[in-house]
Short mmCIF file of C-alpha atoms and ligand atoms in Angstrom, two decimals:
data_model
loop_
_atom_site.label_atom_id
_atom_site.label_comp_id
_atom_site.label_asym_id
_atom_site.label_seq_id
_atom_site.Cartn_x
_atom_site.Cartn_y
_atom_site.Cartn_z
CA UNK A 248 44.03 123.93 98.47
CA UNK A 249 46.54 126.35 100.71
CA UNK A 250 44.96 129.20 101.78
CA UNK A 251 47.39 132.02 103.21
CA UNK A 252 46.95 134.65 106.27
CA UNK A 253 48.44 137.42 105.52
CA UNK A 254 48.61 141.33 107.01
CA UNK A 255 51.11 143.73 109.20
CA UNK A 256 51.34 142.69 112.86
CA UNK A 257 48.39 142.39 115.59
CA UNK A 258 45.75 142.47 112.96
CA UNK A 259 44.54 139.15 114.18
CA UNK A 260 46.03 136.64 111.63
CA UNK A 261 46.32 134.05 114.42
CA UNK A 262 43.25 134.36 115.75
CA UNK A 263 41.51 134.00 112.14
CA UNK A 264 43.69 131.29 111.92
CA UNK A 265 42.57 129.16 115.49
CA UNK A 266 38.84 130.77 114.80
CA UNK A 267 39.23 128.44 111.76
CA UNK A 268 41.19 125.76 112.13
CA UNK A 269 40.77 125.32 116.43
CA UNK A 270 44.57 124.67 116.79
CA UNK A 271 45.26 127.07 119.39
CA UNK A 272 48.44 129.09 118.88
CA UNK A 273 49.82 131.75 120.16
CA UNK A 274 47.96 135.40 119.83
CA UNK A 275 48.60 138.73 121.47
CA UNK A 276 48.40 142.28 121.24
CA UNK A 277 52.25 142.83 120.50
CA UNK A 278 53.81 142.68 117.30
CA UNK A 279 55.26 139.92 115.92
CA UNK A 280 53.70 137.22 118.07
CA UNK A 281 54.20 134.77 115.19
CA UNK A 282 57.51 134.21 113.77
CA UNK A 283 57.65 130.23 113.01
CA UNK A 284 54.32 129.77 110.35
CA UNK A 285 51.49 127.92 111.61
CA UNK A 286 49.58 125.49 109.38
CA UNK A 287 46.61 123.34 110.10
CA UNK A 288 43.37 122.09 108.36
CA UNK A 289 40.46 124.02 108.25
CA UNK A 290 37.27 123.32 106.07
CA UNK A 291 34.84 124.95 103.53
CA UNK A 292 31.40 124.29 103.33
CA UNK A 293 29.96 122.29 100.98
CA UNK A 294 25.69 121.63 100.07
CA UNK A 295 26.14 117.68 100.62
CA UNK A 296 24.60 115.70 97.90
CA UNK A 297 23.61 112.88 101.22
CA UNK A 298 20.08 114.60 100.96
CA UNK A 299 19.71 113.90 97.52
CA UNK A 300 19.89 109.95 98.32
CA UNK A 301 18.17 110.26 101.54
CA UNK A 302 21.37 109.26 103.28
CA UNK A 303 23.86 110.67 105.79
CA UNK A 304 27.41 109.96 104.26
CA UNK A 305 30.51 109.19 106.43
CA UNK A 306 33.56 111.37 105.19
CA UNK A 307 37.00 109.99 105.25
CA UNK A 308 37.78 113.68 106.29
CA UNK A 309 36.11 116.53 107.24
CA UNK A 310 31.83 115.84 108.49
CA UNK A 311 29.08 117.07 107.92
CA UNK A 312 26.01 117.80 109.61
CA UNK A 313 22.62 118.20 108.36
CA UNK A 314 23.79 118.13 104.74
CA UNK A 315 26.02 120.44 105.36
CA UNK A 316 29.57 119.07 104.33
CA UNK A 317 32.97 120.41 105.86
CA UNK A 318 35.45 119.92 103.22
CA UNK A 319 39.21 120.22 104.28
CA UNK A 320 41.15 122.88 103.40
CA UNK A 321 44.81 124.03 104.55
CA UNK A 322 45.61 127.33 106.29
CA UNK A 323 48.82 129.15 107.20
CA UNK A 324 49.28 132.19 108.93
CA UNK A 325 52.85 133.65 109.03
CA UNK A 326 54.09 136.46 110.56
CA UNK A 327 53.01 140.52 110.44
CA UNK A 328 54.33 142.04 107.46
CA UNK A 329 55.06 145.95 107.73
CA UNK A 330 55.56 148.84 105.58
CA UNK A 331 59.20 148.77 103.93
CA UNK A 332 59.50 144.50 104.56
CA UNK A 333 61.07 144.44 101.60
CA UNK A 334 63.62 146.50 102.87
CA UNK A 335 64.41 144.51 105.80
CA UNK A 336 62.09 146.51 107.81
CA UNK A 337 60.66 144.37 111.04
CA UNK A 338 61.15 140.64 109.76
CA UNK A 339 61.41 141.72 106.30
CA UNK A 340 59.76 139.20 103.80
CA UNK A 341 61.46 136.72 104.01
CA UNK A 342 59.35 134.47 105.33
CA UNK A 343 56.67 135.14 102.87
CA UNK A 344 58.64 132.45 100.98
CA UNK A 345 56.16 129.88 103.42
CA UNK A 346 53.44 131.52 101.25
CA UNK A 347 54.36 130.24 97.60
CA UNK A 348 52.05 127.82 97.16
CA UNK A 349 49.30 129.28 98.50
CA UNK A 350 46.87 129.52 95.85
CA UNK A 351 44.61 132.51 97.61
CA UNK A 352 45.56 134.67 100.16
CA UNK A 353 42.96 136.49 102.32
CA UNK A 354 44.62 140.00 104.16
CA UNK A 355 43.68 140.70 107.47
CA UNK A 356 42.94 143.99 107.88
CA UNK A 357 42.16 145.36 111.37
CA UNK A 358 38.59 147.03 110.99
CA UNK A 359 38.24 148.39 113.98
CA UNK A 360 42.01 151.35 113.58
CA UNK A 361 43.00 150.24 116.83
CA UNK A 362 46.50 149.33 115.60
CA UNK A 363 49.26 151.27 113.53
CA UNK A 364 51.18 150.48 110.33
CA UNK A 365 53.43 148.68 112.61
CA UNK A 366 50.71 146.70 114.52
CA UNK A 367 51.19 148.95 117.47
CA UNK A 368 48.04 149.38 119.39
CA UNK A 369 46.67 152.82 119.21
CA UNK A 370 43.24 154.57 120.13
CA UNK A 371 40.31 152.26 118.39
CA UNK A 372 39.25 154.58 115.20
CA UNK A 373 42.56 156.34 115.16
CA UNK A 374 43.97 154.46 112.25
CA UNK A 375 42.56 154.10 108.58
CA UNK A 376 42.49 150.81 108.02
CA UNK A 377 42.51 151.21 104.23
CA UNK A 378 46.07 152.07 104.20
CA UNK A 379 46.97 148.58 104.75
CA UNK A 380 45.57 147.82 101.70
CA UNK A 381 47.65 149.05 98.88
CA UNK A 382 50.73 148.22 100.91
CA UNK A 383 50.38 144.78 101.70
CA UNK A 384 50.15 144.70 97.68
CA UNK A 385 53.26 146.44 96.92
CA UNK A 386 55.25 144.22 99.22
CA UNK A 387 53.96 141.25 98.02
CA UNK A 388 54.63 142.75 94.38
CA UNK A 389 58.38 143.27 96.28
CA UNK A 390 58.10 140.02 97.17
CA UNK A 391 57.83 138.67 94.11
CA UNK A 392 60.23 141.08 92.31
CA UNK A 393 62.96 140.27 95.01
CA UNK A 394 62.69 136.55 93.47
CA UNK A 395 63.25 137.40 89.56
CA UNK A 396 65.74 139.85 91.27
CA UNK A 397 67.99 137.01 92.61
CA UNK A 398 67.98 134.85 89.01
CA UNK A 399 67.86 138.16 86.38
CA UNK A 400 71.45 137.53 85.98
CA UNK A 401 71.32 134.15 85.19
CA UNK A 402 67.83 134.46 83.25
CA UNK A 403 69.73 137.47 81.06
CA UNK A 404 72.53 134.97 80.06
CA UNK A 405 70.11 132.35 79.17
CA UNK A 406 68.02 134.57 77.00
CA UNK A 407 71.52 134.86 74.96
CA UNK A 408 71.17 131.46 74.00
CA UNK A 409 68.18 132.00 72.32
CA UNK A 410 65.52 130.80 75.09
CA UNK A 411 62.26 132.08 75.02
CA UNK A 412 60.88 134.68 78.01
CA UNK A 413 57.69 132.84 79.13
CA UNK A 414 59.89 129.99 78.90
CA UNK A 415 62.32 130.77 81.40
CA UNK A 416 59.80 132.86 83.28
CA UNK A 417 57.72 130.08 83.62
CA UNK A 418 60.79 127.49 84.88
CA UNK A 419 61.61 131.34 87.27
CA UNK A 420 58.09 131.04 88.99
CA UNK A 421 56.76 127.05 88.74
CA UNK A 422 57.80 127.41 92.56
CA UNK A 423 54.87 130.29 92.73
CA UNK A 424 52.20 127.91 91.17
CA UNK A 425 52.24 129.67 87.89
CA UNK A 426 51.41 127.86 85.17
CA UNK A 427 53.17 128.46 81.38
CA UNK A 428 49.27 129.92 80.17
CA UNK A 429 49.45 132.77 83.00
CA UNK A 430 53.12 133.65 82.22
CA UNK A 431 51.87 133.74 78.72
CA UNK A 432 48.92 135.98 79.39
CA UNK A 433 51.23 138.68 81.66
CA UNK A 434 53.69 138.82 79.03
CA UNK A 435 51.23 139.61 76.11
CA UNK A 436 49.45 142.24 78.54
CA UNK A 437 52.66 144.14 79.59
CA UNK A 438 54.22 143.60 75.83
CA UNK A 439 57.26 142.00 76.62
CA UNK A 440 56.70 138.71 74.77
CA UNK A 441 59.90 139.31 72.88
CA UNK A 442 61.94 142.42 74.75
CA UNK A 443 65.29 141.10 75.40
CA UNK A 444 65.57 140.52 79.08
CA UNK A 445 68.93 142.63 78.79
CA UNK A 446 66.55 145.78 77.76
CA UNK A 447 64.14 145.14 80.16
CA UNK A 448 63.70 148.36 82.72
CA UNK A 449 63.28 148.52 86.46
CA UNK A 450 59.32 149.65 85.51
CA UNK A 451 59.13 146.91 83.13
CA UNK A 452 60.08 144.16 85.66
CA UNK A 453 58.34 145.64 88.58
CA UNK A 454 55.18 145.21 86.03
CA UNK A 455 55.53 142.24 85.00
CA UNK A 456 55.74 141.18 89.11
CA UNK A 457 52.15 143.17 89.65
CA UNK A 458 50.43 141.31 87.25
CA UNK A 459 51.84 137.79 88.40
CA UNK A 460 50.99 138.96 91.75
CA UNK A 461 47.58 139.82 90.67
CA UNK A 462 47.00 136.77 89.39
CA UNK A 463 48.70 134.04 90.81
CA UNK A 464 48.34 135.12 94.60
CA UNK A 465 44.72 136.88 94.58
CA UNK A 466 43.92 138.79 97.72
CA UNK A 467 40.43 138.51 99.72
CA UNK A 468 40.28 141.05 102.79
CA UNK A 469 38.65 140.14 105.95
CA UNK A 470 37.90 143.68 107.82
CA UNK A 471 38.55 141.60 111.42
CA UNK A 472 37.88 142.80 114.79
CA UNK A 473 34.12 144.39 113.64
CA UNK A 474 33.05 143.56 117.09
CA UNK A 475 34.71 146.92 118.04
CA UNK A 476 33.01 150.38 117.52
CA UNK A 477 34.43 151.51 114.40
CA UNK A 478 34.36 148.23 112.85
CA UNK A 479 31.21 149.30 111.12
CA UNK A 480 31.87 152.10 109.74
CA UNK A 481 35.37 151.09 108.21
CA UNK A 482 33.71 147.94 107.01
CA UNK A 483 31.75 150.13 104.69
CA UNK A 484 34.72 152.21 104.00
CA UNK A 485 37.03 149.23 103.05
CA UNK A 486 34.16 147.89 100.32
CA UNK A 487 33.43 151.57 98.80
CA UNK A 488 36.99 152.55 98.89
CA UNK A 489 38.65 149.24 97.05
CA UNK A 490 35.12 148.00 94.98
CA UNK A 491 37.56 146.00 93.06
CA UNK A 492 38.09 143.61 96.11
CA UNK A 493 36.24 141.03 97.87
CA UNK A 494 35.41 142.55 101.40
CA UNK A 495 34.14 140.48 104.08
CA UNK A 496 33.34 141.66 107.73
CA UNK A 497 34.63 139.37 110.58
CA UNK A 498 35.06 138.71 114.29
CA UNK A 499 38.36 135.88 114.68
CA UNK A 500 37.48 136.59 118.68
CA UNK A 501 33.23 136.11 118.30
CA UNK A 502 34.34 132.84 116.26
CA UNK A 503 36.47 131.28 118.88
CA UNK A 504 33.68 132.45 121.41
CA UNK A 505 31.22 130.75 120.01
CA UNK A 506 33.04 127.73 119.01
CA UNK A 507 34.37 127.10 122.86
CA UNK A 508 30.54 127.88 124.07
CA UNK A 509 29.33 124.96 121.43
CA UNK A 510 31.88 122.18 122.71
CA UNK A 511 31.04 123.38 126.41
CA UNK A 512 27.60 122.18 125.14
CA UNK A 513 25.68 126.30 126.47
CA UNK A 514 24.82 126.44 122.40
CA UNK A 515 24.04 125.31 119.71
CA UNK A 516 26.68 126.60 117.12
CA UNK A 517 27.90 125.46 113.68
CA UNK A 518 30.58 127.09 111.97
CA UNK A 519 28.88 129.84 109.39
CA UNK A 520 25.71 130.06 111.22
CA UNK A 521 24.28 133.19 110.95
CA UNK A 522 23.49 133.23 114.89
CA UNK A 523 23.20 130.16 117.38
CA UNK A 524 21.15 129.14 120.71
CA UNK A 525 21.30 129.18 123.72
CA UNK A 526 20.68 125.53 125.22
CA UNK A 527 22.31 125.89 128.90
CA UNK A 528 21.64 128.19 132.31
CA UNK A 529 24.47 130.56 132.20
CA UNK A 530 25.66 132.37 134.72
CA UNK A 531 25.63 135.89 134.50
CA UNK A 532 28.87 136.51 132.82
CA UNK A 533 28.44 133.87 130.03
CA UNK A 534 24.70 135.54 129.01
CA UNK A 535 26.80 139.03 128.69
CA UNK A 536 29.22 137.52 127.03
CA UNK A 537 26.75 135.86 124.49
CA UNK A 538 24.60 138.62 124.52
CA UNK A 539 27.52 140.47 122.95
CA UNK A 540 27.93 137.55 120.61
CA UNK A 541 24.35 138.09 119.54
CA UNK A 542 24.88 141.81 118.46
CA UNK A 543 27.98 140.97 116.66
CA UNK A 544 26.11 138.14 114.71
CA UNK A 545 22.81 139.85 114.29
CA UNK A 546 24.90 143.02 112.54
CA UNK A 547 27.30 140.99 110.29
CA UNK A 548 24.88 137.61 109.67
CA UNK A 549 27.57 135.39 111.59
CA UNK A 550 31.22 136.10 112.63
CA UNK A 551 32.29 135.98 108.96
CA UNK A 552 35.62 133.68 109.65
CA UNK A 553 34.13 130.51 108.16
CA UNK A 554 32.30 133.09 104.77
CA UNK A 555 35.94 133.83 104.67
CA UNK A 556 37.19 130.83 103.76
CA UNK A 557 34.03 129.55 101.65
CA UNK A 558 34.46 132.86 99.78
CA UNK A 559 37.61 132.74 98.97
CA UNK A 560 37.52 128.99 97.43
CA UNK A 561 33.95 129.37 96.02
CA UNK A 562 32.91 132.70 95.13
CA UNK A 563 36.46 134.02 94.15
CA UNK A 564 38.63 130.85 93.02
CA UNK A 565 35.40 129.63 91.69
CA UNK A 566 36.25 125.97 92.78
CA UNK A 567 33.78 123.27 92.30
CA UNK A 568 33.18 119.72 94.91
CA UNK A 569 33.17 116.93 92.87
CA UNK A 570 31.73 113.43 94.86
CA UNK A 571 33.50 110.39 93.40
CA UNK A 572 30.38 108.01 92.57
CA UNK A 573 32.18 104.26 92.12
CA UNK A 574 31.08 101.36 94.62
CA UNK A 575 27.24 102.73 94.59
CA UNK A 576 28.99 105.86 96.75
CA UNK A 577 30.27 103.43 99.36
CA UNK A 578 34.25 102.47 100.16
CA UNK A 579 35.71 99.31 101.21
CA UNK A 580 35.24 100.18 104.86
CA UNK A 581 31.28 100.69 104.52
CA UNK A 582 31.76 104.66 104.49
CA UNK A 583 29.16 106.31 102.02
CA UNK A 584 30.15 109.33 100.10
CA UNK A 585 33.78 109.48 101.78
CA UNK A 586 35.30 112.11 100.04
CA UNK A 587 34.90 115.49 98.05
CA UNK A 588 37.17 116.76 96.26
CA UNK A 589 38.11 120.58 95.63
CA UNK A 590 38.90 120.75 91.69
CA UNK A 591 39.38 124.07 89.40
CA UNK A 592 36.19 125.60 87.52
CA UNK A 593 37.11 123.93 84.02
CA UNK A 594 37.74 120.33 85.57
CA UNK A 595 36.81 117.64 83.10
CA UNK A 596 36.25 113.88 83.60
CA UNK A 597 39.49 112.95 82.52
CA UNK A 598 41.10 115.40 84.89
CA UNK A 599 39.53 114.36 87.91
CA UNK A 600 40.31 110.51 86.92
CA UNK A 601 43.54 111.84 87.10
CA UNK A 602 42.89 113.31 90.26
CA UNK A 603 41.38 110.19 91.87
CA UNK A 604 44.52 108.03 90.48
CA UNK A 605 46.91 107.79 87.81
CA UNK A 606 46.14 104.70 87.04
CA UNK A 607 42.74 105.37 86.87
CA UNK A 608 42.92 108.81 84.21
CA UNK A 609 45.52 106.04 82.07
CA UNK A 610 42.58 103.67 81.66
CA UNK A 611 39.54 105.80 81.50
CA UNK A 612 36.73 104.26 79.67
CA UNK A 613 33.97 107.02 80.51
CA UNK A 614 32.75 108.64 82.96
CA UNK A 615 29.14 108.07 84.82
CA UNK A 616 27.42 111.15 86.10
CA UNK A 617 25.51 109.21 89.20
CA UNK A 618 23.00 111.62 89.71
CA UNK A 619 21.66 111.58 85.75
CA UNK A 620 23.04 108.23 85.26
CA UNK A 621 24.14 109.62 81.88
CA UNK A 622 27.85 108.32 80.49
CA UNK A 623 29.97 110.95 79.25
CA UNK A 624 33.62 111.14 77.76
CA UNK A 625 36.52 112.50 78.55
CA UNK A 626 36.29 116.23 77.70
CA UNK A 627 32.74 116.54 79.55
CA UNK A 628 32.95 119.53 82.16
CA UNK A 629 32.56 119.31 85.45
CA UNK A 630 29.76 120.57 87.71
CA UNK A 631 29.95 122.37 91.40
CA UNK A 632 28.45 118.87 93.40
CA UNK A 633 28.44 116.15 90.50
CA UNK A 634 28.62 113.08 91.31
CA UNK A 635 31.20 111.13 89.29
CA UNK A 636 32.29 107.16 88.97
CA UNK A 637 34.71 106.95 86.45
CA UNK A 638 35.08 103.87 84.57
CA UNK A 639 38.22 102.22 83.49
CA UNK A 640 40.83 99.72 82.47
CA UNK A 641 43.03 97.95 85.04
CA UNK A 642 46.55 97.70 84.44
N1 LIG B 294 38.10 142.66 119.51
C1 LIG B 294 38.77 141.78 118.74
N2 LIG B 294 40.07 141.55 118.96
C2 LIG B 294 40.71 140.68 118.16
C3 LIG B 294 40.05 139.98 117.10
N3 LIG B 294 40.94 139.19 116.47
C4 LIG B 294 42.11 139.36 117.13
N4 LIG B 294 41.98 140.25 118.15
C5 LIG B 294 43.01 140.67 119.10
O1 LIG B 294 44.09 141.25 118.40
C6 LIG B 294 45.33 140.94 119.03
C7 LIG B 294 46.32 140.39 118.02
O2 LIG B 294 45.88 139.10 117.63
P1 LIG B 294 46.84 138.04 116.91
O3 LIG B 294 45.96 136.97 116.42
O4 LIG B 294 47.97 137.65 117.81
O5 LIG B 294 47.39 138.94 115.73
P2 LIG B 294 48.43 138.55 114.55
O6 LIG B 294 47.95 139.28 113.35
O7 LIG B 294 48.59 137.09 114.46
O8 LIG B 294 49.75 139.25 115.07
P3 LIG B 294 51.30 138.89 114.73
O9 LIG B 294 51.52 137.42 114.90
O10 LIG B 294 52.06 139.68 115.75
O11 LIG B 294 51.55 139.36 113.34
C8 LIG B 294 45.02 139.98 120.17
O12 LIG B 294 45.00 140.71 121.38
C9 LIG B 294 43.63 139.45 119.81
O13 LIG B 294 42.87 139.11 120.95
C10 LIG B 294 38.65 140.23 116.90
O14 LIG B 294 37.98 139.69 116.02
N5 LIG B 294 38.08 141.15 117.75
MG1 LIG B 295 50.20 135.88 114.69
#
């Protein structure tokens, strides 16, 4: 699972991305900080299944504390992206080739208007931040277009020989992470299924990029820096304005706050709770600064960087955890429950003995859900935290 940061310059892409993953990088008020990608593991939270065996489990990677499982997850966060990239404009979009197999990508926005569509710091509440919406979309859609650009002459002589267009758009975006079923699905929408590529118009490819866009990079917005004045109010504005879009309020700066006050041992603080405690005497700088943290938390239930990510894999990818159940849940080196893996919604048994091994989806036998004890078959669905051991035939 790649997650990509995305958004123009100075939004706070970096600091999401060390809020997250605590790989400190560098951050700053002027544009274009970040020009070389950064990429690092962070984790989404998973309800562990330990409490349902009255165990604690030991993961491989990740933890988990109190039942609460931290399931790894990578994150990259590339540079600002401004109006007219496509055009060359700042560091054009070029390097939004880092972000092709990311399979979500959540936009930065600044909440609180204190930068410009160039990431240029201006007056907090001067700038609506709901302009960077729509254009991060149409230079990703630019993006994408500048791609099928580059081949259209050699996917035009190709379709002379007869190939089919989801065929060779399919081979055109594999690199994406598009699969031949979504190709399929765009084509049918925008009619195009059998429109010579020669005939095709500017419009017509320009489309047919929006809708691959649409689906194969989806877009989650994090309305960052709501620990500023106006990040209330255009909070509220971002979710009314684009309904059609997952809108989550954060604070990448509260996040790394509270995260360095936690290891310095002042609080008790676990990524994605709501608000923490205060366990140390602090001095009187550290109280202000955590009685900020409180307000910030108290208004938005948390920072929001670690609903972010859980959002974006759960709520809007609609990914499930899967335990794998062999060995009475324990490995060779004593761990209990050591991993979870992230699957698609429509996993089945056979799938995820792929996943596991190949040797082990080659000689599946059946499948035991541990929880039920039941055996299944193959085709049986997967559930968000079953518990699988899948049973097979050495080689
Ligand atoms: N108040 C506040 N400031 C923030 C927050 N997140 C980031 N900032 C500030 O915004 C500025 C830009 O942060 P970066 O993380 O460097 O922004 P970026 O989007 O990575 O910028 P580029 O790499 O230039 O594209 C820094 O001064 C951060 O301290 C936040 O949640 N609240
Ligand atoms: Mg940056």
């Amino acid at each position: 699972m790649l997650i990509g940061i995305v958004g123009k310059p100075s939004t706070g892409k970096s600091t999401f991305f060390m809020a997250a993953t605590s790989v400190p990088v560098e951050r700053s008020p002027r544009p274009f900080t970040t020009i070389k990608p950064n990429r690092a593991v962070a984790y989404v939270e998973v309800e562990c299944v330990d409490k349902e065996f009255n165990k604690q489990c030991n993961p491989r990677s990740g933890f988990c504390v109190n039942a609460r499982r931290f399931v790894p997850v990578e994150l990259l966060d590339v540079a600002g992206l401004v109006p007219g990239a496509h055009e060359g404009k700042g560091l054009g979009n070029k390097f939004l080739d880092d972000l092709r197999q990311a399979d979500v990508l959540v936009h930065i926005v600044d909440a609180s208007g204190s930068t410009n569509e160039m990431g240029e710091k201006v007056p907090v509440g001067s700038y609506d931040p709901c302009n960077d919406v729509r254009f991060l979309e149409q230079e990703l859609d630019y993006w994408i277009k500048g791609i099928l650009d580059n081949n259209w002459g050699k996917l035009v002589r190709e379709a002379k020989l007869s190939k089919k267009n989801e065929d060779m758009l399919t081979t055109q975006f594999s690199g994406l992470g598009m699969t031949k079923d979504v190709i399929v699905k765009v084509l049918k929408e925008s009619k195009l299924e059998d429109k010579n590529l020669a005939d095709w118009t500017e419009e017509e490819r320009l489309g047919v990029c929006k809708k691959i866009r649409h689906i194969g990079k989806p877009i989650i917005i994090a309305a960052n820096k709501c620990d500023l004045s106006t990040g209330w109010d255009n909070y509220q504005k971002l979710k009314k304005t684009f309904p059609e879009y997952v809108v989550i309020a954060c604070s990448a700066e509260a996040e790394i706050t509270l995260k360095g006050a936690a290891k310095a041992n002042f609080i008790d603080y676990i990524p994605g709770d709501r608000t923490f405690t205060i366990k140390a005497e602090l001095n009187p700088e550290q109280k202000k600064a955590m009685d900020i943290m409180k307000l910030v938390c108290d208004k938005y239930d948390g920072t929001g960087v670690q609903k972010c990510l859980n959002a974006a894999v759960f709520d809007f990818l609609h990914y499930i955890a899967i335990f794998p159940g062999g060995g009475n849940l324990i490995d060779s080196q004593g761990r209990l429950l050591p991993d979870c893996f992230l699957m698609p919604q429509t996993t089945r048994a056979i799938d995820f003995a792929f996943k596991l091994h190949s040797d082990i989806g080659n000689g599946f036998i059946k499948a035991i859900d541990y929880k039920t004890k039941q055996a299944v078959g193959k085709e049986h669905l997967l559930h968000h935290r079953d518990v699988i051991e899948i049973v097979f035939k050495k080689p």
